mmCIF file of C-alpha atoms in Angstrom:
data_model
loop_
_atom_site.group_PDB
_atom_site.id
_atom_site.type_symbol
_atom_site.label_atom_id
_atom_site.label_comp_id
_atom_site.label_asym_id
_atom_site.label_seq_id
_atom_site.Cartn_x
_atom_site.Cartn_y
_atom_site.Cartn_z
ATOM 1 C CA UNK A 1 -6.468 32.692 238.395
ATOM 2 C CA UNK A 2 -10.201 32.444 237.707
ATOM 3 C CA UNK A 3 -12.763 32.791 240.460
ATOM 4 C CA UNK A 4 -14.263 29.462 241.575
ATOM 5 C CA UNK A 5 -17.722 30.292 240.210
ATOM 6 C CA UNK A 6 -16.423 31.538 236.838
ATOM 7 C CA UNK A 7 -17.351 29.384 233.867
ATOM 8 C CA UNK A 8 -15.047 29.283 230.874
ATOM 9 C CA UNK A 9 -17.080 29.158 227.655
ATOM 10 C CA UNK A 10 -14.993 28.224 224.630
ATOM 11 C CA UNK A 11 -16.079 28.579 221.020
ATOM 12 C CA UNK A 12 -13.851 26.082 219.239
ATOM 13 C CA UNK A 13 -13.285 25.833 215.499
ATOM 14 C CA UNK A 14 -12.373 27.902 212.493
ATOM 15 C CA UNK A 15 -14.866 30.596 211.459
ATOM 16 C CA UNK A 16 -13.654 30.648 207.844
ATOM 17 C CA UNK A 17 -14.241 26.936 207.222
ATOM 18 C CA UNK A 18 -18.023 26.838 206.926
ATOM 19 C CA UNK A 19 -19.735 24.723 209.575
ATOM 20 C CA UNK A 20 -16.464 24.411 211.477
ATOM 21 C CA UNK A 21 -17.226 27.946 212.705
ATOM 22 C CA UNK A 22 -20.433 26.959 214.512
ATOM 23 C CA UNK A 23 -18.694 26.931 217.918
ATOM 24 C CA UNK A 24 -17.538 30.517 217.482
ATOM 25 C CA UNK A 25 -20.942 31.637 216.160
ATOM 26 C CA UNK A 26 -22.845 30.130 219.099
ATOM 27 C CA UNK A 27 -20.470 31.585 221.688
ATOM 28 C CA UNK A 28 -20.601 35.016 219.997
ATOM 29 C CA UNK A 29 -24.409 34.959 220.290
ATOM 30 C CA UNK A 30 -24.282 33.801 223.920
ATOM 31 C CA UNK A 31 -21.779 36.558 224.735
ATOM 32 C CA UNK A 32 -24.059 39.205 223.148
ATOM 33 C CA UNK A 33 -26.988 38.063 225.310
ATOM 34 C CA UNK A 34 -24.809 37.820 228.406
ATOM 35 C CA UNK A 35 -23.333 41.297 227.977
ATOM 36 C CA UNK A 36 -26.719 42.953 227.399
ATOM 37 C CA UNK A 37 -27.897 42.444 230.975
ATOM 38 C CA UNK A 38 -28.996 38.834 231.137
ATOM 39 C CA UNK A 39 -29.738 37.781 234.731
ATOM 40 C CA UNK A 40 -26.342 36.458 235.799
ATOM 41 C CA UNK A 41 -27.259 35.386 239.330
ATOM 42 C CA UNK A 42 -23.680 35.890 240.518
ATOM 43 C CA UNK A 43 -22.190 33.799 237.735
ATOM 44 C CA UNK A 44 -19.175 35.101 235.883
ATOM 45 C CA UNK A 45 -18.383 33.802 232.421
ATOM 46 C CA UNK A 46 -15.137 34.165 230.535
ATOM 47 C CA UNK A 47 -15.506 33.856 226.767
ATOM 48 C CA UNK A 48 -12.727 32.502 224.535
ATOM 49 C CA UNK A 49 -12.563 31.787 220.831
ATOM 50 C CA UNK A 50 -9.974 29.152 219.963
ATOM 51 C CA UNK A 51 -8.848 27.074 217.012
ATOM 52 C CA UNK A 52 -6.294 24.841 218.719
ATOM 53 C CA UNK A 53 -6.825 21.559 220.514
ATOM 54 C CA UNK A 54 -4.821 19.184 222.661
ATOM 55 C CA UNK A 55 -2.224 20.683 224.971
ATOM 56 C CA UNK A 56 -2.887 24.282 223.836
ATOM 57 C CA UNK A 57 -6.600 23.895 224.603
ATOM 58 C CA UNK A 58 -5.844 22.318 227.985
ATOM 59 C CA UNK A 59 -3.578 25.235 228.929
ATOM 60 C CA UNK A 60 -6.470 27.671 228.339
ATOM 61 C CA UNK A 61 -8.545 25.750 230.912
ATOM 62 C CA UNK A 62 -6.062 26.150 233.757
ATOM 63 C CA UNK A 63 -7.632 27.796 236.805
ATOM 64 C CA UNK A 64 -11.236 26.996 235.890
ATOM 65 C CA UNK A 65 -13.426 24.398 237.599
ATOM 66 C CA UNK A 66 -16.210 24.536 235.031
ATOM 67 C CA UNK A 67 -15.671 24.617 231.256
ATOM 68 C CA UNK A 68 -18.139 24.385 228.384
ATOM 69 C CA UNK A 69 -16.744 23.804 224.897
ATOM 70 C CA UNK A 70 -18.941 24.480 221.860
ATOM 71 C CA UNK A 71 -17.637 22.849 218.694
ATOM 72 C CA UNK A 72 -18.525 21.082 215.473
ATOM 73 C CA UNK A 73 -18.374 17.299 215.272
ATOM 74 C CA UNK A 74 -18.155 15.104 212.210
ATOM 75 C CA UNK A 75 -19.241 11.566 213.034
ATOM 76 C CA UNK A 76 -21.160 10.772 209.855
ATOM 77 C CA UNK A 77 -23.654 8.863 211.979
ATOM 78 C CA UNK A 78 -26.300 11.594 212.391
ATOM 79 C CA UNK A 79 -27.825 14.275 210.175
ATOM 80 C CA UNK A 80 -26.102 17.620 209.700
ATOM 81 C CA UNK A 81 -27.374 19.932 212.468
ATOM 82 C CA UNK A 82 -27.790 17.282 215.182
ATOM 83 C CA UNK A 83 -26.880 18.735 218.591
ATOM 84 C CA UNK A 84 -24.881 16.758 221.159
ATOM 85 C CA UNK A 85 -24.672 17.689 224.836
ATOM 86 C CA UNK A 86 -22.327 15.502 226.841
ATOM 87 C CA UNK A 87 -19.438 15.457 229.279
ATOM 88 C CA UNK A 88 -15.988 15.277 227.714
ATOM 89 C CA UNK A 89 -15.578 11.880 229.378
ATOM 90 C CA UNK A 90 -18.379 10.494 227.156
ATOM 91 C CA UNK A 91 -16.578 11.425 223.929
ATOM 92 C CA UNK A 92 -14.267 8.897 222.326
ATOM 93 C CA UNK A 93 -10.628 9.905 222.723
ATOM 94 C CA UNK A 94 -10.307 11.011 219.085
ATOM 95 C CA UNK A 95 -6.892 11.109 217.503
ATOM 96 C CA UNK A 96 -7.868 14.017 215.212
ATOM 97 C CA UNK A 97 -10.182 17.002 215.376
ATOM 98 C CA UNK A 98 -10.389 20.087 217.527
ATOM 99 C CA UNK A 99 -9.953 18.322 220.821
ATOM 100 C CA UNK A 100 -6.533 17.287 219.457
ATOM 101 C CA UNK A 101 -3.888 18.789 217.242
ATOM 102 C CA UNK A 102 -1.536 17.102 214.798
ATOM 103 C CA UNK A 103 1.705 16.096 216.576
ATOM 104 C CA UNK A 104 -0.141 16.648 219.848
ATOM 105 C CA UNK A 105 -2.608 14.664 221.936
ATOM 106 C CA UNK A 106 -6.340 14.576 222.617
ATOM 107 C CA UNK A 107 -7.893 16.972 225.105
ATOM 108 C CA UNK A 108 -8.667 14.049 227.408
ATOM 109 C CA UNK A 109 -5.019 12.954 227.382
ATOM 110 C CA UNK A 110 -3.812 16.552 227.718
ATOM 111 C CA UNK A 111 -5.978 17.036 230.824
ATOM 112 C CA UNK A 112 -4.577 13.817 232.323
ATOM 113 C CA UNK A 113 -1.026 15.034 231.667
ATOM 114 C CA UNK A 114 -1.794 18.446 233.170
ATOM 115 C CA UNK A 115 -3.300 16.884 236.287
ATOM 116 C CA UNK A 116 -0.204 14.710 236.731
ATOM 117 C CA UNK A 117 1.785 17.950 236.601
ATOM 118 C CA UNK A 118 -0.533 19.264 239.362
ATOM 119 C CA UNK A 119 -2.021 21.999 237.201
ATOM 120 C CA UNK A 120 -5.315 23.504 238.404
ATOM 121 C CA UNK A 121 -7.604 22.006 235.748
ATOM 122 C CA UNK A 122 -11.390 21.695 235.551
ATOM 123 C CA UNK A 123 -13.262 18.805 237.049
ATOM 124 C CA UNK A 124 -16.276 19.602 234.873
ATOM 125 C CA UNK A 125 -15.717 19.849 231.107
ATOM 126 C CA UNK A 126 -18.918 19.733 229.096
ATOM 127 C CA UNK A 127 -19.130 19.593 225.304
ATOM 128 C CA UNK A 128 -21.940 20.991 223.197
ATOM 129 C CA UNK A 129 -21.304 19.921 219.623
ATOM 130 C CA UNK A 130 -23.127 20.194 216.325
ATOM 131 C CA UNK A 131 -22.926 17.461 213.694
ATOM 132 C CA UNK A 132 -21.445 19.020 210.571
ATOM 133 C CA UNK A 133 -20.487 17.981 207.079
ATOM 134 C CA UNK A 134 -18.944 21.091 205.530
ATOM 135 C CA UNK A 135 -15.754 21.863 207.457
ATOM 136 C CA UNK A 136 -13.002 22.038 204.829
ATOM 137 C CA UNK A 137 -14.309 24.551 202.282
ATOM 138 C CA UNK A 138 -13.437 28.210 202.774
ATOM 139 C CA UNK A 139 -16.631 30.015 203.733
ATOM 140 C CA UNK A 140 -17.741 32.318 206.513
ATOM 141 C CA UNK A 141 -21.295 31.002 206.110
ATOM 142 C CA UNK A 142 -22.830 28.039 207.896
ATOM 143 C CA UNK A 143 -24.824 25.461 205.951
ATOM 144 C CA UNK A 144 -28.613 26.009 206.124
ATOM 145 C CA UNK A 145 -29.087 23.012 208.468
ATOM 146 C CA UNK A 146 -26.492 24.289 210.916
ATOM 147 C CA UNK A 147 -27.553 27.944 210.653
ATOM 148 C CA UNK A 148 -31.122 26.922 211.547
ATOM 149 C CA UNK A 149 -30.147 25.290 214.843
ATOM 150 C CA UNK A 150 -27.829 28.063 216.134
ATOM 151 C CA UNK A 151 -30.620 29.696 218.236
ATOM 152 C CA UNK A 152 -31.434 26.319 219.818
ATOM 153 C CA UNK A 153 -27.784 25.768 220.743
ATOM 154 C CA UNK A 154 -27.555 29.314 222.136
ATOM 155 C CA UNK A 155 -30.588 28.655 224.370
ATOM 156 C CA UNK A 156 -29.090 25.350 225.556
ATOM 157 C CA UNK A 157 -25.771 27.008 226.462
ATOM 158 C CA UNK A 158 -27.548 29.876 228.262
ATOM 159 C CA UNK A 159 -29.535 27.332 230.270
ATOM 160 C CA UNK A 160 -26.283 25.565 231.150
ATOM 161 C CA UNK A 161 -24.770 28.848 232.324
ATOM 162 C CA UNK A 162 -27.752 30.191 234.238
ATOM 163 C CA UNK A 163 -29.158 27.003 235.744
ATOM 164 C CA UNK A 164 -26.106 24.737 235.915
ATOM 165 C CA UNK A 165 -28.182 22.526 233.611
ATOM 166 C CA UNK A 166 -26.355 19.421 232.404
ATOM 167 C CA UNK A 167 -28.100 16.676 230.495
ATOM 168 C CA UNK A 168 -26.382 14.118 228.350
ATOM 169 C CA UNK A 169 -28.557 14.115 225.256
ATOM 170 C CA UNK A 170 -28.626 14.089 221.471
ATOM 171 C CA UNK A 171 -31.060 16.550 219.904
ATOM 172 C CA UNK A 172 -32.009 15.469 216.388
ATOM 173 C CA UNK A 173 -34.139 18.392 215.167
ATOM 174 C CA UNK A 174 -34.353 17.260 211.529
#
């Protein structure tokens, strides 16, 4: 069981599908900074890299009060590279994508099911997502627009970890 002040930081996506790997890339960079002596101020962080959504994702959150998920998002409504920072409760309950899995359910629904089963699940799930376009072509490279904003997303996540900073906001850096 995780300590109460431990934050679970999840890089979600598939690192061999182009921009879909942005969640992993950001969390890898955050972990490097964290492990090289960043001022932790008593905060423990557990890092996970996952490709599954829905019930499998919910099960990984058991025992944590505070979870941050970094992922790609394809809405088509904003430019590639737009950064979203929002609570899971502000996301639509998508029927497809990383917060769900085919023949499964959305993360929001999975958390509701888990709570009904009296699982110890987080009360605070925050999503940091990057608008992407290129998520189905095999590539270990991010598009130039997404690659450019990785340092900005890393700084945002570090601020969230170190300062308990939470601000619902869309960052359009284009």
